[in-house]
C-alpha atoms as one frame of an Amber mdcrd trajectory, in Angstrom:
protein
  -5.561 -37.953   3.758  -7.969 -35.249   3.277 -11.016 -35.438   0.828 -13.883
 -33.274  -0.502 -17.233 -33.944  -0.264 -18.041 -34.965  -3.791 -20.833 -32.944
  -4.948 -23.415 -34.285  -7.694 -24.095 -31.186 -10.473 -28.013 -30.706 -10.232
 -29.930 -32.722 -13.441 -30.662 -29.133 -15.115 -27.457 -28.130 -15.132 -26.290
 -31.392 -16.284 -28.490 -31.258 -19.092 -27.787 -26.939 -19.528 -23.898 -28.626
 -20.165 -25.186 -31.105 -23.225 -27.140 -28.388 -24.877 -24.427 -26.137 -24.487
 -21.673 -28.397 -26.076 -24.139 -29.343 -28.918 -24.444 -25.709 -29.662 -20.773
 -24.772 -29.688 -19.744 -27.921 -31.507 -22.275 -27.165 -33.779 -24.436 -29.496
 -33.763 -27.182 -26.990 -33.267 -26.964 -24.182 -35.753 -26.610 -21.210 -35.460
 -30.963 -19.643 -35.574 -31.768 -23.636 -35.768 -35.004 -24.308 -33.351 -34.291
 -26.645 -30.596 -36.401 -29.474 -30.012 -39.932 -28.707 -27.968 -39.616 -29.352
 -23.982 -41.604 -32.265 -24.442 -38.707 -33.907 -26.847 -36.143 -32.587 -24.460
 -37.975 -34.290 -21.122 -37.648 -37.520 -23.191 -34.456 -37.532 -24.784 -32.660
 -36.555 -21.528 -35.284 -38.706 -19.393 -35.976 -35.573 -17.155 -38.771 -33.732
 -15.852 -39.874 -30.697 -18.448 -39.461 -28.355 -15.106 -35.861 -29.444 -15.275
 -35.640 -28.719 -19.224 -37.035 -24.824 -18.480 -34.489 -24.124 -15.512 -31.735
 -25.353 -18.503 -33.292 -23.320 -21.440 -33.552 -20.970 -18.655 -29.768 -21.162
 -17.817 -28.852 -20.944 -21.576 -30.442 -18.106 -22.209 -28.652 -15.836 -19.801
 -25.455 -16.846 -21.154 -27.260 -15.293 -24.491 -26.495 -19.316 -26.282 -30.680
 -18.907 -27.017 -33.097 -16.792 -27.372 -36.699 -16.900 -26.944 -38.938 -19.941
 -25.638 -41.831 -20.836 -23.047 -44.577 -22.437 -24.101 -45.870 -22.837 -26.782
 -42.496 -20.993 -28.654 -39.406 -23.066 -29.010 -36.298 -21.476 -28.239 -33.792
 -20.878 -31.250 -29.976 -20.808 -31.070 -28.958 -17.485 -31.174 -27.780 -15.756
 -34.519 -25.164 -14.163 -33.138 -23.018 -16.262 -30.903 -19.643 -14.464 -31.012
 -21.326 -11.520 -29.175 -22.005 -13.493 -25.666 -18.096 -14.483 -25.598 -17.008
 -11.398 -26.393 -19.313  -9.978 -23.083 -17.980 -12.727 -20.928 -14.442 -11.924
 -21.717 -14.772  -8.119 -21.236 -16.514  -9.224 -17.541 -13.109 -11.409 -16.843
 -11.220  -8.173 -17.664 -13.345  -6.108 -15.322 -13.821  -8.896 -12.852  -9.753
  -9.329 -12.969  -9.178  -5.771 -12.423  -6.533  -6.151 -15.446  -4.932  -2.662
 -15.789  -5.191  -0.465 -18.573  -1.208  -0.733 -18.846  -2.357  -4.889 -19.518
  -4.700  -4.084 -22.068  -2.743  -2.444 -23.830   0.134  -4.138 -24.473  -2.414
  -6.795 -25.032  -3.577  -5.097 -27.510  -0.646  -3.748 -28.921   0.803  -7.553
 -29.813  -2.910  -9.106 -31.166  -2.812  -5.927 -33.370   0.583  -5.688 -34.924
   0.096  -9.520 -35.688  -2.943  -8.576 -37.109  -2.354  -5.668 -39.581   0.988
  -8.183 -40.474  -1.625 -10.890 -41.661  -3.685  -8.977 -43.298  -1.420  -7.186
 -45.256  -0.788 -10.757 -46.418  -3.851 -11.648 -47.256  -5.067  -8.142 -48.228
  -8.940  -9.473 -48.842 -10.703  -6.439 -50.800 -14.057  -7.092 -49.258 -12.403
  -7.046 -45.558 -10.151  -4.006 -46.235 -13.040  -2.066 -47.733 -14.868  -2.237
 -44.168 -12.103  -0.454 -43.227 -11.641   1.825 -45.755 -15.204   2.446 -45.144
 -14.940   3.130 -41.286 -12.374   5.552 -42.078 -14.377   7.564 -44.289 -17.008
   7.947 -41.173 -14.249   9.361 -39.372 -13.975  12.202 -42.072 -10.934  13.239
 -41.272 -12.060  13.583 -37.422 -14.604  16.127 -38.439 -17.087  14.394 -36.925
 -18.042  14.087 -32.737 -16.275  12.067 -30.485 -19.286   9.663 -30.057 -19.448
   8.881 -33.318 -14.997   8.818 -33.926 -15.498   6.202 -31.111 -17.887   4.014
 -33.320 -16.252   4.187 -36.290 -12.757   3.698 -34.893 -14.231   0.852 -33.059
 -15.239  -0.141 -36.231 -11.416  -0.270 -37.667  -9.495  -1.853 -35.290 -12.204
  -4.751 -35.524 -12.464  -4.868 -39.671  -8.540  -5.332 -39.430  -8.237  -8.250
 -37.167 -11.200  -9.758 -39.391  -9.277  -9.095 -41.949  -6.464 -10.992 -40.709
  -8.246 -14.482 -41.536  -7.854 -15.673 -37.655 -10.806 -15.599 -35.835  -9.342
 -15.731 -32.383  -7.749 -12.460 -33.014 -10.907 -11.116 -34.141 -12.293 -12.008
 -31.123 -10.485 -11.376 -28.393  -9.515  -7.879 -30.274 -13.233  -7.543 -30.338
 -13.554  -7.700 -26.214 -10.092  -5.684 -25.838 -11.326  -2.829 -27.870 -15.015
  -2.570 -25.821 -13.314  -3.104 -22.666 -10.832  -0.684 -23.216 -13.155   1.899
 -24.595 -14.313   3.754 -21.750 -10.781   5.211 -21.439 -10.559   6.391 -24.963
 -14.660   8.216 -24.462 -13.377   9.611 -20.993 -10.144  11.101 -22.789 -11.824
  12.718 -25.564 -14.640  14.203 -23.883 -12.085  15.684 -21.151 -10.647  17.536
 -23.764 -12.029  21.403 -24.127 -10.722  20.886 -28.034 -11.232  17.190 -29.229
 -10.746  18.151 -32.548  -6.535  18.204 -33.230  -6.723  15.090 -31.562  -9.985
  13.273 -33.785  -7.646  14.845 -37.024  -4.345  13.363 -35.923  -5.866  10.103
 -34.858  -7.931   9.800 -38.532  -4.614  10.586 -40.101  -2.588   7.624 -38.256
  -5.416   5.197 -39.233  -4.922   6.329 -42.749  -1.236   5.333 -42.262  -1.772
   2.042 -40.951  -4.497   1.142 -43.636  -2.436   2.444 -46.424   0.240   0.015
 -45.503  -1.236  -2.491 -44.974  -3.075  -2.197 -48.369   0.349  -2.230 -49.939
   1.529  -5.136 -48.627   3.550  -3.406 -45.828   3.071  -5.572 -43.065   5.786
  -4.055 -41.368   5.113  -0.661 -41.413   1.677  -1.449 -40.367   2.799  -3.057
 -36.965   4.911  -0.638 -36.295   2.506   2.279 -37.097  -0.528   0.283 -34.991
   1.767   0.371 -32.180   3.186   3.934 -31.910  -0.825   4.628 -32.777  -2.138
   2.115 -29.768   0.789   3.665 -27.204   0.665   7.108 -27.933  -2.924   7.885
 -27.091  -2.885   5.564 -24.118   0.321   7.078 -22.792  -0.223   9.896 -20.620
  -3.217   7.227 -18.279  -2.264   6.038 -15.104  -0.317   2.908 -15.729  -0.416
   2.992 -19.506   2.984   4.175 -20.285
């Protein structure tokens, strides 16, 4: 029989792993200090150089922010936004293709316009509603259609009430957004396209502000697969 060498994880990235854990269990809030390096070297029984290289480690995952002496790092505010980066980078890394993504995308959304016409919270609809408006009727330029239609998609899987949709809707719609930039800004016109786009989203909302669950999967598709169709792949 054949076996591996077994390989013992370095002590800072054995302690990098506890932190880590503490902070996505919770344990460590969210913009809670963490204990001074000092606590850390004796709690964990290491050496403070080991504590840095694991503060260090955390911190490029974007888990913490701050630190060195004499400022204690905090856990970051914001935690959903390093997940969301490192699944975009598995996308890219992957070399998933556009035609992925978007039938991807296509199934996380249609479930998500269903449960949210269910739920059909005012606050989360009115983000929506809101992004919309920015889109005046695709009056506006394509950088800032992008933003605000970015803006949608995400209030509606929010709106949903499940949080892993919002997520990894989050990371489809920045990974896939290059290709909707590129396509608008090939265009010598952008303008039909901004208006007919800002009229679909009006569709889907409307329905699923009614209830319409339905409708609104079926809309969010022919919406997702229409604009997509046409790229290499996507149809």
């Amino acid at each position: 029989m054949a076996f591996r060498e077994i390989v013992r994880s370095p002590v800072y990235v054995q302690v990098a792993e506890q932190l880590r854990e503490a902070i996505l269990a919770g344990e460590l809030a969210a913009g809670e200090p963490l204990p001074t390096e000092r606590d850390l070297a004796e709690s964990f029984g290491v050496s403070r150089t080991s504590i840095r290289e694991a503060l260090r480690a955390l911190q490029a995952q974007g888990l913490i922010t701050g630190g060195g002496s004499p400022v204690r790092p905090v856990v970051a505010a914001e935690l959903n936004e390093p997940a969301r980066e490192a699944l975009v980078n598995l996308f890219r890394l992957n070399r998933v293709r556009l035609a992925d993504l978007v039938d991807l995308r296509c199934l996380l959304e249609a479930a998500a316009v269903r449960a949210a016409a269910e739920q059909r919270e005012p606050e989360l609809l009115a983000e929506a509603r809101q992004a919309l408006a920015d889109m005046d009727g695709g009056r506006v330029g394509v950088e800032e259609f992008d933003e605000a239609d970015v803006r949608f998609h995400v209030a509606l899987a929010r709106a949903s009430g499940n949080e892993a949709i919002h997520l990894v809707m989050s990371a489809l719609r920045v990974a896939a957004a290059r290709y909707l930039l590129d396509a608008l800004r090939s265009r010598q016109d952008p303008a039909p396209t901004l208006r007919r786009l800002a009229r679909q989203h009006e569709a889907i909302l409307a329905a699923v502000e009614q209830g319409d669950g339905g409708t609104a999967a079926r809309l969010v598709e022919k919406h997702i697969r229409g604009f997509y169709r046409g790229f290499e792949g996507a149809a």
